């Protein structure tokens, strides 16, 4: 199990624009960024990323979230695996502990 302090470090370091930018070509749209929805095929950009809120949302299909939930949906991975992915990206050492019975 990943400890709470490590999760907080990962969440503080994770930048939604950087994370989404690994999968979607983003273009500035005022204070936000816009791109094609990564969860389906589309020709008109309906995917918005807000760096101020550290949040993304596709207005075509309704999917979105923070960096962790975006990765979980896009890569079809679990919460701990999404945290590990982000920790690796940002060079954060994960301290895991085993749960007792």
mmCIF file of N, CA, C and O in Angstrom:
data_model
loop_
_atom_site.group_PDB
_atom_site.id
_atom_site.type_symbol
_atom_site.label_atom_id
_atom_site.label_comp_id
_atom_site.label_asym_id
_atom_site.label_seq_id
_atom_site.Cartn_x
_atom_site.Cartn_y
_atom_site.Cartn_z
ATOM 1 N N UNK A 1 0.850 -1.178 0.000
ATOM 2 C CA UNK A 1 0.000 0.000 0.000
ATOM 3 C C UNK A 1 0.895 1.241 0.000
ATOM 4 O O UNK A 1 1.873 1.306 0.726
ATOM 5 N N UNK A 2 0.555 2.202 -0.809
ATOM 6 C CA UNK A 2 1.305 3.454 -0.893
ATOM 7 C C UNK A 2 0.862 4.341 0.266
ATOM 8 O O UNK A 2 -0.331 4.550 0.473
ATOM 9 N N UNK A 3 1.831 4.879 1.009
ATOM 10 C CA UNK A 3 1.456 5.680 2.182
ATOM 11 C C UNK A 3 0.889 7.044 1.794
ATOM 12 O O UNK A 3 1.118 7.542 0.692
ATOM 13 N N UNK A 4 0.144 7.621 2.694
ATOM 14 C CA UNK A 4 -0.583 8.879 2.468
ATOM 15 C C UNK A 4 0.365 10.025 2.109
ATOM 16 O O UNK A 4 0.068 10.827 1.226
ATOM 17 N N UNK A 5 1.511 10.103 2.763
ATOM 18 C CA UNK A 5 2.458 11.195 2.494
ATOM 19 C C UNK A 5 2.959 11.123 1.057
ATOM 20 O O UNK A 5 3.054 12.134 0.362
ATOM 21 N N UNK A 6 3.256 9.929 0.583
ATOM 22 C CA UNK A 6 3.718 9.746 -0.798
ATOM 23 C C UNK A 6 2.612 10.103 -1.786
ATOM 24 O O UNK A 6 2.872 10.750 -2.802
ATOM 25 N N UNK A 7 1.380 9.707 -1.484
ATOM 26 C CA UNK A 7 0.247 10.048 -2.354
ATOM 27 C C UNK A 7 0.107 11.566 -2.455
ATOM 28 O O UNK A 7 -0.087 12.115 -3.542
ATOM 29 N N UNK A 8 0.248 12.252 -1.329
ATOM 30 C CA UNK A 8 0.146 13.719 -1.332
ATOM 31 C C UNK A 8 1.258 14.357 -2.157
ATOM 32 O O UNK A 8 1.017 15.314 -2.902
ATOM 33 N N UNK A 9 2.481 13.818 -2.062
ATOM 34 C CA UNK A 9 3.598 14.329 -2.869
ATOM 35 C C UNK A 9 3.308 14.155 -4.356
ATOM 36 O O UNK A 9 3.560 15.047 -5.163
ATOM 37 N N UNK A 10 2.781 12.984 -4.710
ATOM 38 C CA UNK A 10 2.462 12.704 -6.115
ATOM 39 C C UNK A 10 1.380 13.655 -6.604
ATOM 40 O O UNK A 10 1.498 14.243 -7.687
ATOM 41 N N UNK A 11 0.333 13.823 -5.814
ATOM 42 C CA UNK A 11 -0.779 14.697 -6.218
ATOM 43 C C UNK A 11 -0.328 16.154 -6.336
ATOM 44 O O UNK A 11 -0.778 16.881 -7.224
ATOM 45 N N UNK A 12 0.575 16.586 -5.453
ATOM 46 C CA UNK A 12 1.092 17.959 -5.526
ATOM 47 C C UNK A 12 1.956 18.166 -6.770
ATOM 48 O O UNK A 12 1.941 19.236 -7.368
ATOM 49 N N UNK A 13 2.707 17.137 -7.153
ATOM 50 C CA UNK A 13 3.612 17.254 -8.297
ATOM 51 C C UNK A 13 2.898 17.101 -9.636
ATOM 52 O O UNK A 13 3.312 17.683 -10.635
ATOM 53 N N UNK A 14 1.832 16.303 -9.665
ATOM 54 C CA UNK A 14 1.162 15.979 -10.930
ATOM 55 C C UNK A 14 0.493 17.206 -11.537
ATOM 56 O O UNK A 14 -0.361 17.827 -10.924
ATOM 57 N N UNK A 15 0.891 17.525 -12.753
ATOM 58 C CA UNK A 15 0.337 18.659 -13.485
ATOM 59 C C UNK A 15 -0.528 18.114 -14.618
ATOM 60 O O UNK A 15 -0.035 17.390 -15.483
ATOM 61 N N UNK A 16 -1.794 18.473 -14.610
ATOM 62 C CA UNK A 16 -2.752 17.926 -15.579
ATOM 63 C C UNK A 16 -2.335 18.214 -17.023
ATOM 64 O O UNK A 16 -2.509 17.373 -17.892
ATOM 65 N N UNK A 17 -1.754 19.375 -17.280
ATOM 66 C CA UNK A 17 -1.345 19.717 -18.644
ATOM 67 C C UNK A 17 -0.214 18.790 -19.091
ATOM 68 O O UNK A 17 -0.223 18.290 -20.215
ATOM 69 N N UNK A 18 0.756 18.528 -18.207
ATOM 70 C CA UNK A 18 1.854 17.616 -18.539
ATOM 71 C C UNK A 18 1.345 16.200 -18.781
ATOM 72 O O UNK A 18 1.754 15.539 -19.726
ATOM 73 N N UNK A 19 0.475 15.735 -17.897
ATOM 74 C CA UNK A 19 -0.019 14.358 -17.985
ATOM 75 C C UNK A 19 -0.854 14.164 -19.249
ATOM 76 O O UNK A 19 -0.613 13.259 -20.034
ATOM 77 N N UNK A 20 -1.826 15.023 -19.461
ATOM 78 C CA UNK A 20 -2.683 14.912 -20.642
ATOM 79 C C UNK A 20 -1.863 15.138 -21.910
ATOM 80 O O UNK A 20 -2.080 14.471 -22.922
ATOM 81 N N UNK A 21 -0.877 16.033 -21.838
ATOM 82 C CA UNK A 21 -0.027 16.326 -22.985
ATOM 83 C C UNK A 21 0.764 15.127 -23.474
ATOM 84 O O UNK A 21 1.228 15.106 -24.616
ATOM 85 N N UNK A 22 0.933 14.106 -22.626
ATOM 86 C CA UNK A 22 1.585 12.872 -23.062
ATOM 87 C C UNK A 22 0.698 12.063 -24.013
ATOM 88 O O UNK A 22 1.181 11.180 -24.702
ATOM 89 N N UNK A 23 -0.599 12.363 -24.036
ATOM 90 C CA UNK A 23 -1.555 11.594 -24.840
ATOM 91 C C UNK A 23 -2.298 12.425 -25.881
ATOM 92 O O UNK A 23 -2.793 11.881 -26.856
ATOM 93 N N UNK A 24 -2.412 13.733 -25.645
ATOM 94 C CA UNK A 24 -3.237 14.604 -26.486
ATOM 95 C C UNK A 24 -2.433 15.837 -26.880
ATOM 96 O O UNK A 24 -1.719 16.407 -26.045
ATOM 97 N N UNK A 25 -2.551 16.245 -28.130
ATOM 98 C CA UNK A 25 -1.953 17.509 -28.555
ATOM 99 C C UNK A 25 -2.864 18.627 -28.076
ATOM 100 O O UNK A 25 -4.034 18.692 -28.458
ATOM 101 N N UNK A 26 -2.331 19.474 -27.199
ATOM 102 C CA UNK A 26 -3.126 20.550 -26.605
ATOM 103 C C UNK A 26 -2.738 21.893 -27.188
ATOM 104 O O UNK A 26 -1.563 22.148 -27.451
ATOM 105 N N UNK A 27 -3.744 22.751 -27.356
ATOM 106 C CA UNK A 27 -3.517 24.120 -27.816
ATOM 107 C C UNK A 27 -4.130 25.065 -26.795
ATOM 108 O O UNK A 27 -5.206 24.810 -26.256
ATOM 109 N N UNK A 28 -3.436 26.154 -26.541
ATOM 110 C CA UNK A 28 -3.911 27.139 -25.571
ATOM 111 C C UNK A 28 -5.236 27.724 -26.044
ATOM 112 O O UNK A 28 -5.403 28.041 -27.207
ATOM 113 N N UNK A 29 -6.164 27.873 -25.086
ATOM 114 C CA UNK A 29 -7.469 28.491 -25.351
ATOM 115 C C UNK A 29 -7.785 29.377 -24.153
ATOM 116 O O UNK A 29 -8.452 28.960 -23.216
ATOM 117 N N UNK A 30 -7.230 30.594 -24.155
ATOM 118 C CA UNK A 30 -7.386 31.478 -23.003
ATOM 119 C C UNK A 30 -6.540 30.966 -21.849
ATOM 120 O O UNK A 30 -5.371 30.666 -22.001
ATOM 121 N N UNK A 31 -7.157 30.801 -20.685
ATOM 122 C CA UNK A 31 -6.443 30.294 -19.513
ATOM 123 C C UNK A 31 -6.340 28.771 -19.525
ATOM 124 O O UNK A 31 -5.604 28.191 -18.732
ATOM 125 N N UNK A 32 -7.081 28.119 -20.407
ATOM 126 C CA UNK A 32 -7.136 26.655 -20.467
ATOM 127 C C UNK A 32 -6.456 26.132 -21.726
ATOM 128 O O UNK A 32 -5.896 26.882 -22.509
ATOM 129 N N UNK A 33 -6.548 24.821 -21.912
ATOM 130 C CA UNK A 33 -6.041 24.163 -23.113
ATOM 131 C C UNK A 33 -7.156 23.327 -23.717
ATOM 132 O O UNK A 33 -8.046 22.875 -23.006
ATOM 133 N N UNK A 34 -7.071 23.131 -25.040
ATOM 134 C CA UNK A 34 -8.104 22.375 -25.749
ATOM 135 C C UNK A 34 -7.447 21.350 -26.657
ATOM 136 O O UNK A 34 -6.363 21.563 -27.172
ATOM 137 N N UNK A 35 -8.137 20.218 -26.833
ATOM 138 C CA UNK A 35 -7.629 19.184 -27.725
ATOM 139 C C UNK A 35 -8.733 18.213 -28.099
ATOM 140 O O UNK A 35 -9.866 18.328 -27.623
ATOM 141 N N UNK A 36 -8.399 17.260 -28.952
ATOM 142 C CA UNK A 36 -9.358 16.226 -29.338
ATOM 143 C C UNK A 36 -9.525 15.244 -28.178
ATOM 144 O O UNK A 36 -8.553 14.897 -27.505
ATOM 145 N N UNK A 37 -10.733 14.806 -27.952
ATOM 146 C CA UNK A 37 -11.019 13.870 -26.866
ATOM 147 C C UNK A 37 -10.222 12.587 -26.995
ATOM 148 O O UNK A 37 -10.274 11.940 -28.037
ATOM 149 N N UNK A 38 -9.489 12.194 -25.953
ATOM 150 C CA UNK A 38 -8.660 10.989 -26.017
ATOM 151 C C UNK A 38 -9.432 9.683 -25.796
ATOM 152 O O UNK A 38 -8.882 8.608 -25.963
ATOM 153 N N UNK A 39 -10.703 9.783 -25.461
ATOM 154 C CA UNK A 39 -11.484 8.594 -25.134
ATOM 155 C C UNK A 39 -12.351 8.113 -26.295
ATOM 156 O O UNK A 39 -13.011 7.091 -26.196
ATOM 157 N N UNK A 40 -12.359 8.861 -27.394
ATOM 158 C CA UNK A 40 -13.182 8.523 -28.562
ATOM 159 C C UNK A 40 -12.653 9.271 -29.771
ATOM 160 O O UNK A 40 -11.809 10.154 -29.637
ATOM 161 N N UNK A 41 -13.125 8.922 -30.960
ATOM 162 C CA UNK A 41 -12.723 9.621 -32.181
ATOM 163 C C UNK A 41 -13.591 10.853 -32.371
ATOM 164 O O UNK A 41 -14.812 10.788 -32.219
ATOM 165 N N UNK A 42 -12.950 11.966 -32.686
ATOM 166 C CA UNK A 42 -13.690 13.189 -32.989
ATOM 167 C C UNK A 42 -12.857 14.074 -33.898
ATOM 168 O O UNK A 42 -11.643 13.940 -33.966
ATOM 169 N N UNK A 43 -13.535 14.969 -34.600
ATOM 170 C CA UNK A 43 -12.863 15.870 -35.525
ATOM 171 C C UNK A 43 -12.770 17.287 -34.982
ATOM 172 O O UNK A 43 -11.926 18.066 -35.399
ATOM 173 N N UNK A 44 -13.660 17.632 -34.053
ATOM 174 C CA UNK A 44 -13.677 18.962 -33.455
ATOM 175 C C UNK A 44 -13.280 18.853 -31.984
ATOM 176 O O UNK A 44 -13.870 18.059 -31.259
ATOM 177 N N UNK A 45 -12.306 19.633 -31.537
ATOM 178 C CA UNK A 45 -11.861 19.538 -30.146
ATOM 179 C C UNK A 45 -12.983 19.846 -29.141
ATOM 180 O O UNK A 45 -13.640 20.878 -29.224
ATOM 181 N N UNK A 46 -13.191 18.921 -28.224
ATOM 182 C CA UNK A 46 -14.183 19.136 -27.170
ATOM 183 C C UNK A 46 -13.600 18.808 -25.797
ATOM 184 O O UNK A 46 -14.306 18.777 -24.812
ATOM 185 N N UNK A 47 -12.290 18.569 -25.766
ATOM 186 C CA UNK A 47 -11.605 18.187 -24.541
ATOM 187 C C UNK A 47 -10.896 19.411 -23.972
ATOM 188 O O UNK A 47 -10.066 20.016 -24.641
ATOM 189 N N UNK A 48 -11.249 19.783 -22.752
ATOM 190 C CA UNK A 48 -10.677 20.972 -22.120
ATOM 191 C C UNK A 48 -9.826 20.572 -20.918
ATOM 192 O O UNK A 48 -10.191 19.668 -20.170
ATOM 193 N N UNK A 49 -8.705 21.281 -20.738
ATOM 194 C CA UNK A 49 -7.809 21.052 -19.609
ATOM 195 C C UNK A 49 -7.599 22.379 -18.889
ATOM 196 O O UNK A 49 -7.240 23.373 -19.515
ATOM 197 N N UNK A 50 -7.866 22.381 -17.594
ATOM 198 C CA UNK A 50 -7.724 23.575 -16.782
ATOM 199 C C UNK A 50 -6.523 23.438 -15.852
ATOM 200 O O UNK A 50 -6.584 22.698 -14.872
ATOM 201 N N UNK A 51 -5.426 24.157 -16.141
ATOM 202 C CA UNK A 51 -4.277 24.076 -15.247
ATOM 203 C C UNK A 51 -4.577 24.659 -13.865
ATOM 204 O O UNK A 51 -4.067 24.169 -12.861
ATOM 205 N N UNK A 52 -5.423 25.668 -13.787
ATOM 206 C CA UNK A 52 -5.752 26.292 -12.503
ATOM 207 C C UNK A 52 -6.479 25.320 -11.574
ATOM 208 O O UNK A 52 -6.257 25.310 -10.363
ATOM 209 N N UNK A 53 -7.331 24.483 -12.143
ATOM 210 C CA UNK A 53 -8.093 23.515 -11.349
ATOM 211 C C UNK A 53 -7.435 22.136 -11.321
ATOM 212 O O UNK A 53 -7.888 21.254 -10.605
ATOM 213 N N UNK A 54 -6.371 21.954 -12.145
ATOM 214 C CA UNK A 54 -5.703 20.658 -12.304
ATOM 215 C C UNK A 54 -6.723 19.580 -12.662
ATOM 216 O O UNK A 54 -6.759 18.500 -12.084
ATOM 217 N N UNK A 55 -7.565 19.902 -13.655
ATOM 218 C CA UNK A 55 -8.713 19.077 -14.009
ATOM 219 C C UNK A 55 -8.907 19.094 -15.520
ATOM 220 O O UNK A 55 -8.584 20.073 -16.186
ATOM 221 N N UNK A 56 -9.442 18.003 -16.052
ATOM 222 C CA UNK A 56 -9.761 17.947 -17.470
ATOM 223 C C UNK A 56 -11.176 17.394 -17.646
ATOM 224 O O UNK A 56 -11.705 16.724 -16.752
ATOM 225 N N UNK A 57 -11.781 17.699 -18.809
ATOM 226 C CA UNK A 57 -13.143 17.218 -19.081
ATOM 227 C C UNK A 57 -13.375 17.183 -20.570
ATOM 228 O O UNK A 57 -13.029 18.096 -21.299
ATOM 229 N N UNK A 58 -13.991 16.083 -21.015
ATOM 230 C CA UNK A 58 -14.413 15.972 -22.410
ATOM 231 C C UNK A 58 -15.898 16.319 -22.450
ATOM 232 O O UNK A 58 -16.709 15.651 -21.810
ATOM 233 N N UNK A 59 -16.238 17.345 -23.188
ATOM 234 C CA UNK A 59 -17.630 17.772 -23.246
ATOM 235 C C UNK A 59 -18.443 16.953 -24.243
ATOM 236 O O UNK A 59 -19.650 17.096 -24.310
ATOM 237 N N UNK A 60 -17.795 16.062 -24.975
ATOM 238 C CA UNK A 60 -18.529 15.174 -25.881
ATOM 239 C C UNK A 60 -19.014 13.928 -25.153
ATOM 240 O O UNK A 60 -20.165 13.532 -25.278
ATOM 241 N N UNK A 61 -18.125 13.308 -24.357
ATOM 242 C CA UNK A 61 -18.502 12.059 -23.683
ATOM 243 C C UNK A 61 -18.655 12.207 -22.171
ATOM 244 O O UNK A 61 -19.152 11.298 -21.511
ATOM 245 N N UNK A 62 -18.198 13.336 -21.609
ATOM 246 C CA UNK A 62 -18.364 13.588 -20.179
ATOM 247 C C UNK A 62 -17.250 13.053 -19.297
ATOM 248 O O UNK A 62 -17.258 13.267 -18.098
ATOM 249 N N UNK A 63 -16.272 12.353 -19.868
ATOM 250 C CA UNK A 63 -15.193 11.803 -19.053
ATOM 251 C C UNK A 63 -14.173 12.883 -18.722
ATOM 252 O O UNK A 63 -13.977 13.819 -19.484
ATOM 253 N N UNK A 64 -13.512 12.713 -17.591
ATOM 254 C CA UNK A 64 -12.484 13.663 -17.200
ATOM 255 C C UNK A 64 -12.073 13.423 -15.770
ATOM 256 O O UNK A 64 -12.404 12.400 -15.175
ATOM 257 N N UNK A 65 -11.356 14.369 -15.206
ATOM 258 C CA UNK A 65 -10.940 14.263 -13.818
ATOM 259 C C UNK A 65 -9.564 14.853 -13.585
ATOM 260 O O UNK A 65 -9.061 15.633 -14.387
ATOM 261 N N UNK A 66 -8.968 14.449 -12.471
ATOM 262 C CA UNK A 66 -7.635 14.923 -12.124
ATOM 263 C C UNK A 66 -6.597 14.036 -12.827
ATOM 264 O O UNK A 66 -6.967 13.114 -13.549
ATOM 265 N N UNK A 67 -5.291 14.298 -12.630
ATOM 266 C CA UNK A 67 -4.291 13.483 -13.330
ATOM 267 C C UNK A 67 -4.429 11.974 -13.074
ATOM 268 O O UNK A 67 -4.262 11.167 -13.994
ATOM 269 N N UNK A 68 -4.757 11.575 -11.852
ATOM 270 C CA UNK A 68 -4.875 10.148 -11.531
ATOM 271 C C UNK A 68 -6.078 9.533 -12.230
ATOM 272 O O UNK A 68 -5.960 8.486 -12.885
ATOM 273 N N UNK A 69 -7.236 10.157 -12.127
ATOM 274 C CA UNK A 69 -8.428 9.578 -12.748
ATOM 275 C C UNK A 69 -8.335 9.608 -14.268
ATOM 276 O O UNK A 69 -8.850 8.707 -14.939
ATOM 277 N N UNK A 70 -7.661 10.621 -14.830
ATOM 278 C CA UNK A 70 -7.441 10.648 -16.282
ATOM 279 C C UNK A 70 -6.632 9.427 -16.709
ATOM 280 O O UNK A 70 -6.993 8.732 -17.656
ATOM 281 N N UNK A 71 -5.536 9.160 -16.007
ATOM 282 C CA UNK A 71 -4.704 7.996 -16.342
ATOM 283 C C UNK A 71 -5.459 6.693 -16.167
ATOM 284 O O UNK A 71 -5.321 5.780 -16.984
ATOM 285 N N UNK A 72 -6.235 6.583 -15.104
ATOM 286 C CA UNK A 72 -7.005 5.372 -14.865
ATOM 287 C C UNK A 72 -7.939 5.091 -16.038
ATOM 288 O O UNK A 72 -8.041 3.961 -16.501
ATOM 289 N N UNK A 73 -8.601 6.123 -16.531
ATOM 290 C CA UNK A 73 -9.550 5.962 -17.645
ATOM 291 C C UNK A 73 -8.814 5.724 -18.970
ATOM 292 O O UNK A 73 -9.155 4.821 -19.724
ATOM 293 N N UNK A 74 -7.801 6.519 -19.229
ATOM 294 C CA UNK A 74 -7.103 6.443 -20.520
ATOM 295 C C UNK A 74 -6.315 5.152 -20.678
ATOM 296 O O UNK A 74 -6.348 4.512 -21.717
ATOM 297 N N UNK A 75 -5.599 4.754 -19.628
ATOM 298 C CA UNK A 75 -4.734 3.584 -19.708
ATOM 299 C C UNK A 75 -5.394 2.317 -19.166
ATOM 300 O O UNK A 75 -4.784 1.251 -19.208
ATOM 301 N N UNK A 76 -6.623 2.449 -18.643
ATOM 302 C CA UNK A 76 -7.339 1.306 -18.064
ATOM 303 C C UNK A 76 -6.483 0.621 -16.991
ATOM 304 O O UNK A 76 -6.233 -0.586 -17.030
ATOM 305 N N UNK A 77 -6.008 1.437 -16.024
ATOM 306 C CA UNK A 77 -5.182 0.936 -14.935
ATOM 307 C C UNK A 77 -5.830 1.264 -13.597
ATOM 308 O O UNK A 77 -6.750 2.082 -13.523
ATOM 309 N N UNK A 78 -5.341 0.638 -12.557
ATOM 310 C CA UNK A 78 -5.881 0.838 -11.210
ATOM 311 C C UNK A 78 -5.335 2.134 -10.596
ATOM 312 O O UNK A 78 -4.373 2.723 -11.094
ATOM 313 N N UNK A 79 -5.939 2.538 -9.483
ATOM 314 C CA UNK A 79 -5.503 3.729 -8.754
ATOM 315 C C UNK A 79 -4.032 3.613 -8.343
ATOM 316 O O UNK A 79 -3.249 4.530 -8.629
ATOM 317 N N UNK A 80 -3.608 2.519 -7.699
ATOM 318 C CA UNK A 80 -2.186 2.407 -7.332
ATOM 319 C C UNK A 80 -1.251 2.435 -8.547
ATOM 320 O O UNK A 80 -0.176 3.037 -8.484
ATOM 321 N N UNK A 81 -1.663 1.826 -9.649
ATOM 322 C CA UNK A 81 -0.821 1.837 -10.851
ATOM 323 C C UNK A 81 -0.723 3.246 -11.445
ATOM 324 O O UNK A 81 0.325 3.641 -11.953
ATOM 325 N N UNK A 82 -1.801 4.007 -11.380
ATOM 326 C CA UNK A 82 -1.770 5.398 -11.851
ATOM 327 C C UNK A 82 -0.832 6.226 -10.972
ATOM 328 O O UNK A 82 -0.067 7.051 -11.476
ATOM 329 N N UNK A 83 -0.869 5.994 -9.669
ATOM 330 C CA UNK A 83 0.046 6.700 -8.765
ATOM 331 C C UNK A 83 1.489 6.326 -9.074
ATOM 332 O O UNK A 83 2.374 7.195 -9.093
ATOM 333 N N UNK A 84 1.751 5.057 -9.337
ATOM 334 C CA UNK A 84 3.112 4.614 -9.682
ATOM 335 C C UNK A 84 3.575 5.264 -10.995
ATOM 336 O O UNK A 84 4.729 5.676 -11.130
ATOM 337 N N UNK A 85 2.674 5.351 -11.978
ATOM 338 C CA UNK A 85 2.985 5.972 -13.272
ATOM 339 C C UNK A 85 3.408 7.433 -13.054
ATOM 340 O O UNK A 85 4.403 7.894 -13.595
ATOM 341 N N UNK A 86 2.618 8.153 -12.241
ATOM 342 C CA UNK A 86 2.919 9.564 -11.962
ATOM 343 C C UNK A 86 4.206 9.712 -11.158
ATOM 344 O O UNK A 86 4.999 10.623 -11.418
ATOM 345 N N UNK A 87 4.422 8.835 -10.187
ATOM 346 C CA UNK A 87 5.638 8.900 -9.380
ATOM 347 C C UNK A 87 6.869 8.723 -10.266
ATOM 348 O O UNK A 87 7.871 9.430 -10.107
ATOM 349 N N UNK A 88 6.782 7.802 -11.201
ATOM 350 C CA UNK A 88 7.900 7.581 -12.124
ATOM 351 C C UNK A 88 8.123 8.814 -12.994
ATOM 352 O O UNK A 88 9.254 9.242 -13.188
ATOM 353 N N UNK A 89 7.053 9.395 -13.494
ATOM 354 C CA UNK A 89 7.141 10.584 -14.355
ATOM 355 C C UNK A 89 7.809 11.756 -13.630
ATOM 356 O O UNK A 89 8.604 12.477 -14.210
ATOM 357 N N UNK A 90 7.485 11.932 -12.357
ATOM 358 C CA UNK A 90 7.988 13.071 -11.597
ATOM 359 C C UNK A 90 9.153 12.736 -10.677
ATOM 360 O O UNK A 90 9.566 13.565 -9.870
ATOM 361 N N UNK A 91 9.679 11.529 -10.769
ATOM 362 C CA UNK A 91 10.853 11.150 -9.991
ATOM 363 C C UNK A 91 10.620 11.083 -8.495
ATOM 364 O O UNK A 91 11.495 11.431 -7.708
ATOM 365 N N UNK A 92 9.442 10.628 -8.102
ATOM 366 C CA UNK A 92 9.101 10.513 -6.683
ATOM 367 C C UNK A 92 9.261 9.064 -6.254
ATOM 368 O O UNK A 92 8.710 8.159 -6.880
ATOM 369 N N UNK A 93 10.010 8.856 -5.180
ATOM 370 C CA UNK A 93 10.203 7.509 -4.656
ATOM 371 C C UNK A 93 8.950 7.077 -3.909
ATOM 372 O O UNK A 93 8.427 7.814 -3.073
ATOM 373 N N UNK A 94 8.473 5.887 -4.226
ATOM 374 C CA UNK A 94 7.264 5.366 -3.568
ATOM 375 C C UNK A 94 7.678 4.494 -2.399
ATOM 376 O O UNK A 94 8.481 3.587 -2.539
ATOM 377 N N UNK A 95 7.089 4.816 -1.258
ATOM 378 C CA UNK A 95 7.290 3.996 -0.061
ATOM 379 C C UNK A 95 6.009 3.240 0.185
ATOM 380 O O UNK A 95 4.985 3.816 0.526
ATOM 381 N N UNK A 96 6.080 1.944 -0.039
ATOM 382 C CA UNK A 96 4.897 1.116 0.156
ATOM 383 C C UNK A 96 5.049 0.306 1.428
ATOM 384 O O UNK A 96 6.161 -0.025 1.826
ATOM 385 N N UNK A 97 3.927 -0.004 2.045
ATOM 386 C CA UNK A 97 3.955 -0.860 3.211
ATOM 387 C C UNK A 97 2.904 -1.931 3.015
ATOM 388 O O UNK A 97 1.897 -1.727 2.336
ATOM 389 N N UNK A 98 3.167 -3.074 3.585
ATOM 390 C CA UNK A 98 2.242 -4.196 3.445
ATOM 391 C C UNK A 98 1.169 -4.113 4.511
ATOM 392 O O UNK A 98 1.432 -3.707 5.644
ATOM 393 N N UNK A 99 -0.028 -4.485 4.137
ATOM 394 C CA UNK A 99 -1.123 -4.509 5.087
ATOM 395 C C UNK A 99 -1.049 -5.813 5.888
ATOM 396 O O UNK A 99 -0.803 -6.879 5.334
ATOM 397 N N UNK A 100 -1.295 -5.718 7.163
ATOM 398 C CA UNK A 100 -1.318 -6.937 7.978
ATOM 399 C C UNK A 100 -2.688 -7.575 7.867
ATOM 400 O O UNK A 100 -3.669 -6.946 7.491
ATOM 401 N N UNK A 101 -2.753 -8.830 8.220
ATOM 402 C CA UNK A 101 -4.015 -9.570 8.088
ATOM 403 C C UNK A 101 -5.046 -9.144 9.101
ATOM 404 O O UNK A 101 -4.852 -8.773 10.165
#
